[in-house]
PDB file of N, CA, C and O in Angstrom:
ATOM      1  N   UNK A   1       7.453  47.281 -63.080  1.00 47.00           N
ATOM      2  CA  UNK A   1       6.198  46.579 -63.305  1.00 47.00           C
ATOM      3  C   UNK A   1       5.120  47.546 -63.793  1.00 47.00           C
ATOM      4  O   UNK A   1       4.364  47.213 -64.705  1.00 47.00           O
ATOM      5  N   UNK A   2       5.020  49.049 -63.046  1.00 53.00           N
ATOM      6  CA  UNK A   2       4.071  49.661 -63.583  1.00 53.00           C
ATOM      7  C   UNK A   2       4.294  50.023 -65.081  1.00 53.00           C
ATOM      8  O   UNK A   2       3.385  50.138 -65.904  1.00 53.00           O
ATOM      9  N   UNK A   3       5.857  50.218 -65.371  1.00 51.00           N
ATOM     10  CA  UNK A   3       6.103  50.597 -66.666  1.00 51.00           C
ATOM     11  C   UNK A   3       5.280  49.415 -67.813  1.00 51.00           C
ATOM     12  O   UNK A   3       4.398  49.709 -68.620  1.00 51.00           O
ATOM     13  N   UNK A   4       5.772  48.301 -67.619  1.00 57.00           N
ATOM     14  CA  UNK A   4       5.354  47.106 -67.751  1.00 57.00           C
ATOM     15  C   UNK A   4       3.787  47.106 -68.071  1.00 57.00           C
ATOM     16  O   UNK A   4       3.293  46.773 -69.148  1.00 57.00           O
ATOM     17  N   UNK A   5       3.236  47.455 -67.162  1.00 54.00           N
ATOM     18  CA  UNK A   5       1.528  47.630 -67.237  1.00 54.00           C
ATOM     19  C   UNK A   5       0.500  48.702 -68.228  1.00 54.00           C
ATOM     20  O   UNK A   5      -0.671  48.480 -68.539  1.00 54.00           O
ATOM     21  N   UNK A   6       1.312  49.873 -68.587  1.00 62.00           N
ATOM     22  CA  UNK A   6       1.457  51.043 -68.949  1.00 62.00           C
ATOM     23  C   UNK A   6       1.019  50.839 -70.563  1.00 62.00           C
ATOM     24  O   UNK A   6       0.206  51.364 -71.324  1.00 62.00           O
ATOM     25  N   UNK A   7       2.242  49.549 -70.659  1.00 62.00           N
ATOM     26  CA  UNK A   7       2.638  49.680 -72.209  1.00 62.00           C
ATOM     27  C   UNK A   7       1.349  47.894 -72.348  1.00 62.00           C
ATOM     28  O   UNK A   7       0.598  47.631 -73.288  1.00 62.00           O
ATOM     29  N   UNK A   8       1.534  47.192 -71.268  1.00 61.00           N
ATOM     30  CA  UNK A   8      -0.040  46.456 -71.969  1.00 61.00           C
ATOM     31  C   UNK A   8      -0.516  47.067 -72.219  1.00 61.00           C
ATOM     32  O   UNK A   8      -0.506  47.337 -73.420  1.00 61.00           O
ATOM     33  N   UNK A   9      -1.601  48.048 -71.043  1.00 62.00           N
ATOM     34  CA  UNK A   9      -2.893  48.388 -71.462  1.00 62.00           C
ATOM     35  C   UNK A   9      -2.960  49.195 -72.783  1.00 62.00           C
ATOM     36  O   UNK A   9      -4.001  49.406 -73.406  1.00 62.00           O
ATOM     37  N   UNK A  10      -1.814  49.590 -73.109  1.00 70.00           N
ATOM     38  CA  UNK A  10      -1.958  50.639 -74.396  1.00 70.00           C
ATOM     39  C   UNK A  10      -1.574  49.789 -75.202  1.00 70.00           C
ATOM     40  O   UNK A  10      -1.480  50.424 -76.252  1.00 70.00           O
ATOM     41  N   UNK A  11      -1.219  48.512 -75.446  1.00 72.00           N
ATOM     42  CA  UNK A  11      -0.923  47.941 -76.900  1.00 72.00           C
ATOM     43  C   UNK A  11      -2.013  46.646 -76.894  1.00 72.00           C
ATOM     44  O   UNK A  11      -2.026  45.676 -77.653  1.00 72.00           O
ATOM     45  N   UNK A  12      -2.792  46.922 -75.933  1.00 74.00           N
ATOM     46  CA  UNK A  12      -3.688  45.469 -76.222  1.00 74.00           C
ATOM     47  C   UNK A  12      -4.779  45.921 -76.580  1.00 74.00           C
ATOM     48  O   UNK A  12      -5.205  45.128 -77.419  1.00 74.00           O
ATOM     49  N   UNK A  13      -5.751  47.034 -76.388  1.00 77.00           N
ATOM     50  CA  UNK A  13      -6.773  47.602 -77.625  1.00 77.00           C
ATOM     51  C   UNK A  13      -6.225  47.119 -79.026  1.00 77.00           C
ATOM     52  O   UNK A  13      -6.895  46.180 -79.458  1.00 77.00           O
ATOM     53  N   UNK A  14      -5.120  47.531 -79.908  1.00 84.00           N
ATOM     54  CA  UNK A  14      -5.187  47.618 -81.044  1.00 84.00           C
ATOM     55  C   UNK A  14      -4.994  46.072 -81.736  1.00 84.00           C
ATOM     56  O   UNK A  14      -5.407  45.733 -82.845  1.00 84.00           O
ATOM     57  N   UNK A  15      -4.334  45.335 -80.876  1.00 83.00           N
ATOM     58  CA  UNK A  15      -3.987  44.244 -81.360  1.00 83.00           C
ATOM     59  C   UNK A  15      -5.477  43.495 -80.965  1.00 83.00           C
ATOM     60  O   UNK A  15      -6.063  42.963 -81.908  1.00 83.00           O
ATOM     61  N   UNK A  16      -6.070  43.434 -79.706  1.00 82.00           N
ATOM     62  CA  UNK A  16      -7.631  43.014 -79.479  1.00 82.00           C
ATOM     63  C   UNK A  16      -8.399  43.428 -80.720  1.00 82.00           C
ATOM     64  O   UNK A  16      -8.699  42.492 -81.462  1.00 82.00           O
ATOM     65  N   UNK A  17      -8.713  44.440 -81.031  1.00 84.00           N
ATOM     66  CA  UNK A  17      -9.543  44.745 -82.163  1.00 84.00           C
ATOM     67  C   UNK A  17      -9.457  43.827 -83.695  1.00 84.00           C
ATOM     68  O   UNK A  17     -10.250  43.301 -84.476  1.00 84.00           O
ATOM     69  N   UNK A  18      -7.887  44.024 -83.551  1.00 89.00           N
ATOM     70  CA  UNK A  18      -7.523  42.837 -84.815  1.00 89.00           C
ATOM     71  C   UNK A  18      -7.675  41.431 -84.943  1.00 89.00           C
ATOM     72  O   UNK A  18      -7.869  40.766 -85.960  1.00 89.00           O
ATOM     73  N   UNK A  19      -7.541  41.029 -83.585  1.00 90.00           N
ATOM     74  CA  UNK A  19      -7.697  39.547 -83.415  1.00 90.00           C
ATOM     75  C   UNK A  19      -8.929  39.678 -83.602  1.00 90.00           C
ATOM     76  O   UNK A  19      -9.398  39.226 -84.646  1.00 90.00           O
ATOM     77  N   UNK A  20      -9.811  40.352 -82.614  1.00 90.00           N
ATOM     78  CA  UNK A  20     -11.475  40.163 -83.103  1.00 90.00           C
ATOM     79  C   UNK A  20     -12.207  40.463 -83.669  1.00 90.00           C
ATOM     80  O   UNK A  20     -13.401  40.409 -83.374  1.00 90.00           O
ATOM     81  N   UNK A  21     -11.529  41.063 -85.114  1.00 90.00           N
ATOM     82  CA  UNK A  21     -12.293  41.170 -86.089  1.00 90.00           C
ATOM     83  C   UNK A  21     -11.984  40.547 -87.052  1.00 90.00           C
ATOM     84  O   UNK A  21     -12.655  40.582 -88.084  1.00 90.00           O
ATOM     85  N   UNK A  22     -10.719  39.727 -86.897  1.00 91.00           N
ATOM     86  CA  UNK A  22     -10.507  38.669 -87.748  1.00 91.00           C
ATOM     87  C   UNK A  22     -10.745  36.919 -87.264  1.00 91.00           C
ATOM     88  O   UNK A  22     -10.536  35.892 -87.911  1.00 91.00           O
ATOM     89  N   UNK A  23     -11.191  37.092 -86.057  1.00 93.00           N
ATOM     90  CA  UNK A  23     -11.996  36.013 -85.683  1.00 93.00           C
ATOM     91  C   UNK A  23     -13.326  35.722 -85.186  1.00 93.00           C
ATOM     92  O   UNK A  23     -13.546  34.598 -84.736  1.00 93.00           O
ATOM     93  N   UNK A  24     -14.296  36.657 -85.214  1.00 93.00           N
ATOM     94  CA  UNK A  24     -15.458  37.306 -84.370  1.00 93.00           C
ATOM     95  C   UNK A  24     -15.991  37.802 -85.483  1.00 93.00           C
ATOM     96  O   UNK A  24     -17.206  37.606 -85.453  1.00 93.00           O
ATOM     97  N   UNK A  25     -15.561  38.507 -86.724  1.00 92.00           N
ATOM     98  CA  UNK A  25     -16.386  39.517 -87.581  1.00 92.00           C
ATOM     99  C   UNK A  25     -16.316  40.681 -86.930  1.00 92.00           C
ATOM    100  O   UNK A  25     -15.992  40.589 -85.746  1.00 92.00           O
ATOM    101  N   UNK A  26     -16.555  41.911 -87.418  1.00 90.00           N
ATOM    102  CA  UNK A  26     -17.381  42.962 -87.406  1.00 90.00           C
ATOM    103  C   UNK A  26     -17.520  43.496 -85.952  1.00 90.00           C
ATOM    104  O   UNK A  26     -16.844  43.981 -85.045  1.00 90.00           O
ATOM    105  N   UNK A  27     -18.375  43.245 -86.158  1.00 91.00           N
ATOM    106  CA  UNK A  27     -19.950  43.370 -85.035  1.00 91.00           C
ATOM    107  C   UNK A  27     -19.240  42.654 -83.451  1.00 91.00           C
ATOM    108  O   UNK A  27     -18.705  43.154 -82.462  1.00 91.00           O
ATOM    109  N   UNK A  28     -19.612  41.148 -83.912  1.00 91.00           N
ATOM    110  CA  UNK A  28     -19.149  40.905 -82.552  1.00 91.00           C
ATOM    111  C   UNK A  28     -17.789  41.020 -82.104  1.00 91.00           C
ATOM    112  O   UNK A  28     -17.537  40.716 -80.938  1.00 91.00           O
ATOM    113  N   UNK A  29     -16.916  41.402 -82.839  1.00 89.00           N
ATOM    114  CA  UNK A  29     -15.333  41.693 -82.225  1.00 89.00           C
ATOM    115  C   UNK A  29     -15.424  42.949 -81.788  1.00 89.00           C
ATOM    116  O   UNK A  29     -14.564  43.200 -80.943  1.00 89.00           O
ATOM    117  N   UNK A  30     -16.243  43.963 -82.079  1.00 90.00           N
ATOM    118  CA  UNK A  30     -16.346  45.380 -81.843  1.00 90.00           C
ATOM    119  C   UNK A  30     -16.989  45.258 -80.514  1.00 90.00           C
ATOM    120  O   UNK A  30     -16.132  45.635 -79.715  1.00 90.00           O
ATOM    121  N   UNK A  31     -18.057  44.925 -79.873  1.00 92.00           N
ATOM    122  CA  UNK A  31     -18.562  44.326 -78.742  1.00 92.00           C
ATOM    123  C   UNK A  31     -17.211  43.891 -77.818  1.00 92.00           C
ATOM    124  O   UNK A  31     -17.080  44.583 -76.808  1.00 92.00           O
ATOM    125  N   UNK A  32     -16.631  43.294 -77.934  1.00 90.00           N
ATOM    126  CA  UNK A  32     -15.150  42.740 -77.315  1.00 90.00           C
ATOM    127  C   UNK A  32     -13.906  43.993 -77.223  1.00 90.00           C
ATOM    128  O   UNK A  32     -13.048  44.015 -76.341  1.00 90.00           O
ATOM    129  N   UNK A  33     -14.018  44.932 -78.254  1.00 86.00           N
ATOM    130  CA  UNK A  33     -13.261  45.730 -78.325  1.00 86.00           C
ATOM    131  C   UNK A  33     -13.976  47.075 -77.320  1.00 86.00           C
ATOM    132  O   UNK A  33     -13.090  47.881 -77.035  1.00 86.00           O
ATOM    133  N   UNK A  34     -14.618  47.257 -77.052  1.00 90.00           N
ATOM    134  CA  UNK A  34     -15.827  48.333 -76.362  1.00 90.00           C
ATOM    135  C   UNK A  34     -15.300  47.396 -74.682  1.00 90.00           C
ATOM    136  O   UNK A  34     -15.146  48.152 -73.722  1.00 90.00           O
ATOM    137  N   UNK A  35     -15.115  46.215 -74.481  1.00 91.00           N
ATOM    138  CA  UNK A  35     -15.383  46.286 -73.072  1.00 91.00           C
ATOM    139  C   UNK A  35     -14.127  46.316 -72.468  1.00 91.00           C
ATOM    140  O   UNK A  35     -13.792  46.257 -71.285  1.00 91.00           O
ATOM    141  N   UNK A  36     -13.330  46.447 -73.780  1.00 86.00           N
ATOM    142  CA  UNK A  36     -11.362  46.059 -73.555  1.00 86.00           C
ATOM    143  C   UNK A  36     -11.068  47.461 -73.535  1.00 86.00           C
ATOM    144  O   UNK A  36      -9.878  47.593 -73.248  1.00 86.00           O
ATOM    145  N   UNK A  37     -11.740  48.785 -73.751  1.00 84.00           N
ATOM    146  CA  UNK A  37     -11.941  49.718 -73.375  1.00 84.00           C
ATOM    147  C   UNK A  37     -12.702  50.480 -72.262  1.00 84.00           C
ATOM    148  O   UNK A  37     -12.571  51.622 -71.822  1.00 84.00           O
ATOM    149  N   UNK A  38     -13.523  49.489 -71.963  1.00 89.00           N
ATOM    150  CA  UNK A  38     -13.844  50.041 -70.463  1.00 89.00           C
ATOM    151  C   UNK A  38     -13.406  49.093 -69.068  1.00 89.00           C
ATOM    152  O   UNK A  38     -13.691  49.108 -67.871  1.00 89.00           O
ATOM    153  N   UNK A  39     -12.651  48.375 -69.864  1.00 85.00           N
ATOM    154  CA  UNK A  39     -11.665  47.819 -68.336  1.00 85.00           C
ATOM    155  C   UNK A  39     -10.944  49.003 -67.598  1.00 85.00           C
ATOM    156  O   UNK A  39     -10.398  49.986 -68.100  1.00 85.00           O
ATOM    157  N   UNK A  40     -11.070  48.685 -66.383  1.00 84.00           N
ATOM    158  CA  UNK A  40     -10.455  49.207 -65.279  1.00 84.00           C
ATOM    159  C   UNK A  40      -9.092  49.297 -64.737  1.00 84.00           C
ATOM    160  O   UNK A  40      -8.392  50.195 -64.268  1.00 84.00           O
ATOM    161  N   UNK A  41      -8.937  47.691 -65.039  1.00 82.00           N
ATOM    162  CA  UNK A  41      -8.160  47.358 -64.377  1.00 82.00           C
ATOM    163  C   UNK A  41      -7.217  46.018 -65.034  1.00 82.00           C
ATOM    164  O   UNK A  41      -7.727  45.684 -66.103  1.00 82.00           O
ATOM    165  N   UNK A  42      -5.803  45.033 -64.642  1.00 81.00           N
ATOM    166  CA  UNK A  42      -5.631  44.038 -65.617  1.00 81.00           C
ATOM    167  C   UNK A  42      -6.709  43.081 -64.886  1.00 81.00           C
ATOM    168  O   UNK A  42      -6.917  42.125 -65.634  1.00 81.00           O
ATOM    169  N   UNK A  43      -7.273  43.010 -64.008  1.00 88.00           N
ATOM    170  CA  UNK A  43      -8.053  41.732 -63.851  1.00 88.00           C
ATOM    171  C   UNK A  43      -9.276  41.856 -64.744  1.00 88.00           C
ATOM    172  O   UNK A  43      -9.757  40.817 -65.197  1.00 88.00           O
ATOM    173  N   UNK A  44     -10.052  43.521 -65.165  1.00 88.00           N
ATOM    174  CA  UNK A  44     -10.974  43.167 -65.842  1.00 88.00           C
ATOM    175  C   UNK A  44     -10.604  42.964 -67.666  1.00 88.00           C
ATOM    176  O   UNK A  44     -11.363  42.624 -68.574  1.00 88.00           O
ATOM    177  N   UNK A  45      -9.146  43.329 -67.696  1.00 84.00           N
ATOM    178  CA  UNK A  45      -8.753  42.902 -69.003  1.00 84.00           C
ATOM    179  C   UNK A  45      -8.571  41.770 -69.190  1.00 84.00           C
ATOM    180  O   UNK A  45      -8.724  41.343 -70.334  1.00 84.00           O
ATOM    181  N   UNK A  46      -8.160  40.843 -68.074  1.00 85.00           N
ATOM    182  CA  UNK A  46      -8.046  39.484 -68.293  1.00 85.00           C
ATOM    183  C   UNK A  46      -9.613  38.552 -68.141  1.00 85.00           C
ATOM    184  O   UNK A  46      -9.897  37.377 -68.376  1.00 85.00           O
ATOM    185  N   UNK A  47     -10.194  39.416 -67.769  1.00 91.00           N
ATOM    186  CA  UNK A  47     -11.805  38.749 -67.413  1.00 91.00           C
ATOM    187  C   UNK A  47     -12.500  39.120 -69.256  1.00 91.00           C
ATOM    188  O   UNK A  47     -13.480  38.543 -69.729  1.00 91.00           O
ATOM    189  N   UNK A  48     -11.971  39.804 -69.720  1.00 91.00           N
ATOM    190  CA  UNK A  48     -12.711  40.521 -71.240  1.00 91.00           C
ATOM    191  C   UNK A  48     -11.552  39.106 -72.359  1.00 91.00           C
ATOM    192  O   UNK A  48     -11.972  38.456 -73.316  1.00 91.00           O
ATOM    193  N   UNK A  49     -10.659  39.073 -71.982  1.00 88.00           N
ATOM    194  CA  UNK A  49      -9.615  38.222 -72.660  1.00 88.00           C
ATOM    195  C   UNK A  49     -10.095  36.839 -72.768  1.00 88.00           C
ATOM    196  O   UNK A  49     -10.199  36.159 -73.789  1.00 88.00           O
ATOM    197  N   UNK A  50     -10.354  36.550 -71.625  1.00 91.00           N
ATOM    198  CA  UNK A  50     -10.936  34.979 -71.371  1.00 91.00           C
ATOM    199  C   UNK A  50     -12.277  34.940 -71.777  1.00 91.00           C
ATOM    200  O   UNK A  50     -12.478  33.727 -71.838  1.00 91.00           O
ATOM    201  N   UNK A  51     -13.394  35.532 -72.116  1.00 95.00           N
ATOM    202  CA  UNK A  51     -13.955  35.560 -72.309  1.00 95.00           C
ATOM    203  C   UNK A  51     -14.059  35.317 -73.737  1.00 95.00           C
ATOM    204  O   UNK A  51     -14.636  34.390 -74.306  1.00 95.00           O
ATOM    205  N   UNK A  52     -13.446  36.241 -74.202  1.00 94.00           N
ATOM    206  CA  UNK A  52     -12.874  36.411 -75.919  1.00 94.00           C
ATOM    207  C   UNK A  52     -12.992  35.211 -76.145  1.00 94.00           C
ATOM    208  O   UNK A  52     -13.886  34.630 -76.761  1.00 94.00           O
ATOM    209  N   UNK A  53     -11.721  34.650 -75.450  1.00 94.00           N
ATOM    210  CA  UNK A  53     -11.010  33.262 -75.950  1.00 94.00           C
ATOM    211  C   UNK A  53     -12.236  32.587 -76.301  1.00 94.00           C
ATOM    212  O   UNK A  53     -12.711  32.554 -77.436  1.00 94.00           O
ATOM    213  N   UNK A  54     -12.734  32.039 -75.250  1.00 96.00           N
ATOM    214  CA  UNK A  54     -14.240  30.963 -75.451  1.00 96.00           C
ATOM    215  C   UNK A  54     -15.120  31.251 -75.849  1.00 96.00           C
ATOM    216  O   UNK A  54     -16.069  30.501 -76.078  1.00 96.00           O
ATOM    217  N   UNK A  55     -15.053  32.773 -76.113  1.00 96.00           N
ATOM    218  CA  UNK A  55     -16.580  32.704 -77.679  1.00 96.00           C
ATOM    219  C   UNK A  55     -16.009  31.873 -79.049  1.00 96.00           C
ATOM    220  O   UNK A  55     -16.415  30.875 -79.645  1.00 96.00           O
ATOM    221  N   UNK A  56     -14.850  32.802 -79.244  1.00 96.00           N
ATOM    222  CA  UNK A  56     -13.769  32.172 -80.092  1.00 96.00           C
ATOM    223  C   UNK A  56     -13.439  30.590 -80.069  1.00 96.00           C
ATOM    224  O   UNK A  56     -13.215  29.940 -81.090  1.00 96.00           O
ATOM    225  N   UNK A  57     -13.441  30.094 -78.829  1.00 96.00           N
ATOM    226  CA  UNK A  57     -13.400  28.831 -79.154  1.00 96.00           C
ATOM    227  C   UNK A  57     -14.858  28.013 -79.799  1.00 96.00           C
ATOM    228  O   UNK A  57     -14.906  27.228 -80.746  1.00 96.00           O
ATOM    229  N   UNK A  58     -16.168  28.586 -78.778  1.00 97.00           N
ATOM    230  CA  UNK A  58     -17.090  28.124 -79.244  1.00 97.00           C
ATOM    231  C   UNK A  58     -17.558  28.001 -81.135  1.00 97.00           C
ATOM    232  O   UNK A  58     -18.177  27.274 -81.911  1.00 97.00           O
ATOM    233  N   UNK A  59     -16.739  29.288 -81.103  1.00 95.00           N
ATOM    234  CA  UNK A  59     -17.752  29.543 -82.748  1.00 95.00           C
ATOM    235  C   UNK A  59     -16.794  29.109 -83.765  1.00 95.00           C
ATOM    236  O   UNK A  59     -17.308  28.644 -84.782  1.00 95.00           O
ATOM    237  N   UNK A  60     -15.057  29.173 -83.704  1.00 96.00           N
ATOM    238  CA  UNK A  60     -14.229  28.681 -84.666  1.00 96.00           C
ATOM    239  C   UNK A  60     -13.753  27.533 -84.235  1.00 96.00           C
ATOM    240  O   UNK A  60     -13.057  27.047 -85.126  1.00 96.00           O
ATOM    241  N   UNK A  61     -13.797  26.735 -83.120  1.00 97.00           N
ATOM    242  CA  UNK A  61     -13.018  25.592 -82.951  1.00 97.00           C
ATOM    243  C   UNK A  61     -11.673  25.703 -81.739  1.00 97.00           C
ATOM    244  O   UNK A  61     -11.281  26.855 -81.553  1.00 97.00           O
ATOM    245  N   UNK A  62     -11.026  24.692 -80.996  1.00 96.00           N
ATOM    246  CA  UNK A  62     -10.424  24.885 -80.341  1.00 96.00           C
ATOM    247  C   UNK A  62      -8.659  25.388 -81.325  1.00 96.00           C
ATOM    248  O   UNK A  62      -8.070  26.343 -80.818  1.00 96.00           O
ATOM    249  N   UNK A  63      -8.221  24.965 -82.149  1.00 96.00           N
ATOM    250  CA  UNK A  63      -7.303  25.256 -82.817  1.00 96.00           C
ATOM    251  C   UNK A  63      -7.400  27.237 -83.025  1.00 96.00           C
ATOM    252  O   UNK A  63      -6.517  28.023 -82.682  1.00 96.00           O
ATOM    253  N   UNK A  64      -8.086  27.417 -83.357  1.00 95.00           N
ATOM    254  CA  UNK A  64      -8.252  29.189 -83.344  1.00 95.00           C
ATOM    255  C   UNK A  64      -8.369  29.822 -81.855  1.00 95.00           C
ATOM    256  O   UNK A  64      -8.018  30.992 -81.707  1.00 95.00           O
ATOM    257  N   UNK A  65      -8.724  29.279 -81.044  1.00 95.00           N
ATOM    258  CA  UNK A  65      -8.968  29.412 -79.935  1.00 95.00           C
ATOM    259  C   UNK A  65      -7.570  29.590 -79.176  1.00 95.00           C
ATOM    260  O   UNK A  65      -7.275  30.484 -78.382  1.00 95.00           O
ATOM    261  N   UNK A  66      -6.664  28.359 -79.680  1.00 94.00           N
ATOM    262  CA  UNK A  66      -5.332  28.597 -79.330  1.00 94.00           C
ATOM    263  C   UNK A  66      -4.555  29.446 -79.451  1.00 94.00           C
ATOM    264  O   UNK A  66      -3.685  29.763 -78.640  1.00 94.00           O
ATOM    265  N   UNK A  67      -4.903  30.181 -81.065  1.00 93.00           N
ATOM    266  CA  UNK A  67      -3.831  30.766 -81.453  1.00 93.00           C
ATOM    267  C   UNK A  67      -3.979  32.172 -81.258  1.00 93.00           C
ATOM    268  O   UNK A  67      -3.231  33.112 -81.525  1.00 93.00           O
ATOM    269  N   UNK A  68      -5.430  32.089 -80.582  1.00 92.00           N
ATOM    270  CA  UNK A  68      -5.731  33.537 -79.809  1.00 92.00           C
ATOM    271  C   UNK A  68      -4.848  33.680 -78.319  1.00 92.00           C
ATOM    272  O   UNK A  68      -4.028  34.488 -77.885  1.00 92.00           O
ATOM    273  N   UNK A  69      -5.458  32.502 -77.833  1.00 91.00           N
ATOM    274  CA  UNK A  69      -4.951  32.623 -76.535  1.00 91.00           C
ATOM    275  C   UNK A  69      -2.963  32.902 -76.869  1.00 91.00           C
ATOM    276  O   UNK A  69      -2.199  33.640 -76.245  1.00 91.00           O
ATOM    277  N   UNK A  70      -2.732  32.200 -77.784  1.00 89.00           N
ATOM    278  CA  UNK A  70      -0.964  32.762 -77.419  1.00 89.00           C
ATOM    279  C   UNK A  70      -0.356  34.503 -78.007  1.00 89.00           C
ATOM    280  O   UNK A  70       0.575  35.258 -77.726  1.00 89.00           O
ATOM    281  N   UNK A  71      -1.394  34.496 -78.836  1.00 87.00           N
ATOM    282  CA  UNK A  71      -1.630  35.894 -79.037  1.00 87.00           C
ATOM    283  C   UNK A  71      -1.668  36.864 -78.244  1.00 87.00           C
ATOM    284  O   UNK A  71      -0.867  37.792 -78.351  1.00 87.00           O
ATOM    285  N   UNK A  72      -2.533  36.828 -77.377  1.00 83.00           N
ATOM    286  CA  UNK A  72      -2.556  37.668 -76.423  1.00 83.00           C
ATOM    287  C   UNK A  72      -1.772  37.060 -74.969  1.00 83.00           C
ATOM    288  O   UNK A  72      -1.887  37.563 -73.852  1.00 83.00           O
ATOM    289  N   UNK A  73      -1.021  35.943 -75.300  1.00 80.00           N
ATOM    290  CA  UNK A  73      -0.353  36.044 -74.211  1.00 80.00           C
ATOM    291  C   UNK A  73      -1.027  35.025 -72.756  1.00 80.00           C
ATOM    292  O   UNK A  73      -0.649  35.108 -71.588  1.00 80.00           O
ATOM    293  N   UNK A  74      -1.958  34.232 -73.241  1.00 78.00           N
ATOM    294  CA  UNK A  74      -2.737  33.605 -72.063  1.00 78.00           C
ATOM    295  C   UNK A  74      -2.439  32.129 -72.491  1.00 78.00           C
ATOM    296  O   UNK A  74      -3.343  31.324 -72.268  1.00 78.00           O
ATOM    297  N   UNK A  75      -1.339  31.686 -73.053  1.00 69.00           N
ATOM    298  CA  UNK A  75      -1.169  30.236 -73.021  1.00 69.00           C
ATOM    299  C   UNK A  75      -1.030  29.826 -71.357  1.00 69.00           C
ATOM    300  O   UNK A  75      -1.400  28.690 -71.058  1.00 69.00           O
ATOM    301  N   UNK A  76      -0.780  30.253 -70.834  1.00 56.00           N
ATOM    302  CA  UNK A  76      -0.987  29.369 -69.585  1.00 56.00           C
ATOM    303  C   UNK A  76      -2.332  29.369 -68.562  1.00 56.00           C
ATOM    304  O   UNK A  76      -2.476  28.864 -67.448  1.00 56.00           O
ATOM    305  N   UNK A  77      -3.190  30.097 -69.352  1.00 48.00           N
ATOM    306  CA  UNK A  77      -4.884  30.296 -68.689  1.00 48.00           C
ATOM    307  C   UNK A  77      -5.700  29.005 -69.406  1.00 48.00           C
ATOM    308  O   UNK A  77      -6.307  29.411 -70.397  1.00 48.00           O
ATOM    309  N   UNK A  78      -5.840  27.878 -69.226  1.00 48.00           N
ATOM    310  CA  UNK A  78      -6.839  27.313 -69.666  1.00 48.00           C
ATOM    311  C   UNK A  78      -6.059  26.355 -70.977  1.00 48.00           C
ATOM    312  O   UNK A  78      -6.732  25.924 -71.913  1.00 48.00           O
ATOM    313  N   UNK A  79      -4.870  26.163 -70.889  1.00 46.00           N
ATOM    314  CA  UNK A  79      -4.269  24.917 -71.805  1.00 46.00           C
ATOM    315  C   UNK A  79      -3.395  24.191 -70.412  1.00 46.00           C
ATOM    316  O   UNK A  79      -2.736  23.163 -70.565  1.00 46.00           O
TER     317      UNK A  79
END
């Protein structure tokens, strides 16, 4: 499991950055990418994730919203 944990926290910066700068812009995906770097821990990565999701949903629609959430792996948080 820790191995397991090891290899999230190190492959979900790069893929986070991508999702949110191709759904967020710029600016505000970089904001998202800054706090997915100062997580602690997986609960505050999943607290920065969910968060993501529902800006993302707010500003592109629930359909983009989805295809974040299976992206990163949170289809079962909130569908």
């Amino acid at each position: 499991v820790e191995v397991q944990l090891k290899s999230i926290v190190r492959d979900l910066p790069p893929l986070f950055a991508a999702l949110a700068r191709q759904t967020l812009g710029l600016f505000r995906g970089y904001r998202y990418t800054l706090r997915i770097e100062k997580a602690q821990d997986l609960d505050d990565l999943e607290q920065v994730a969910t968060d993501f999701v529902a800006e993302v949903e707010r500003l592109r629609g629930l359909a983009t919203a989805r295809t974040v959430r299976r992206a990163l792996g949170l289809e079962d948080l909130g569908d």
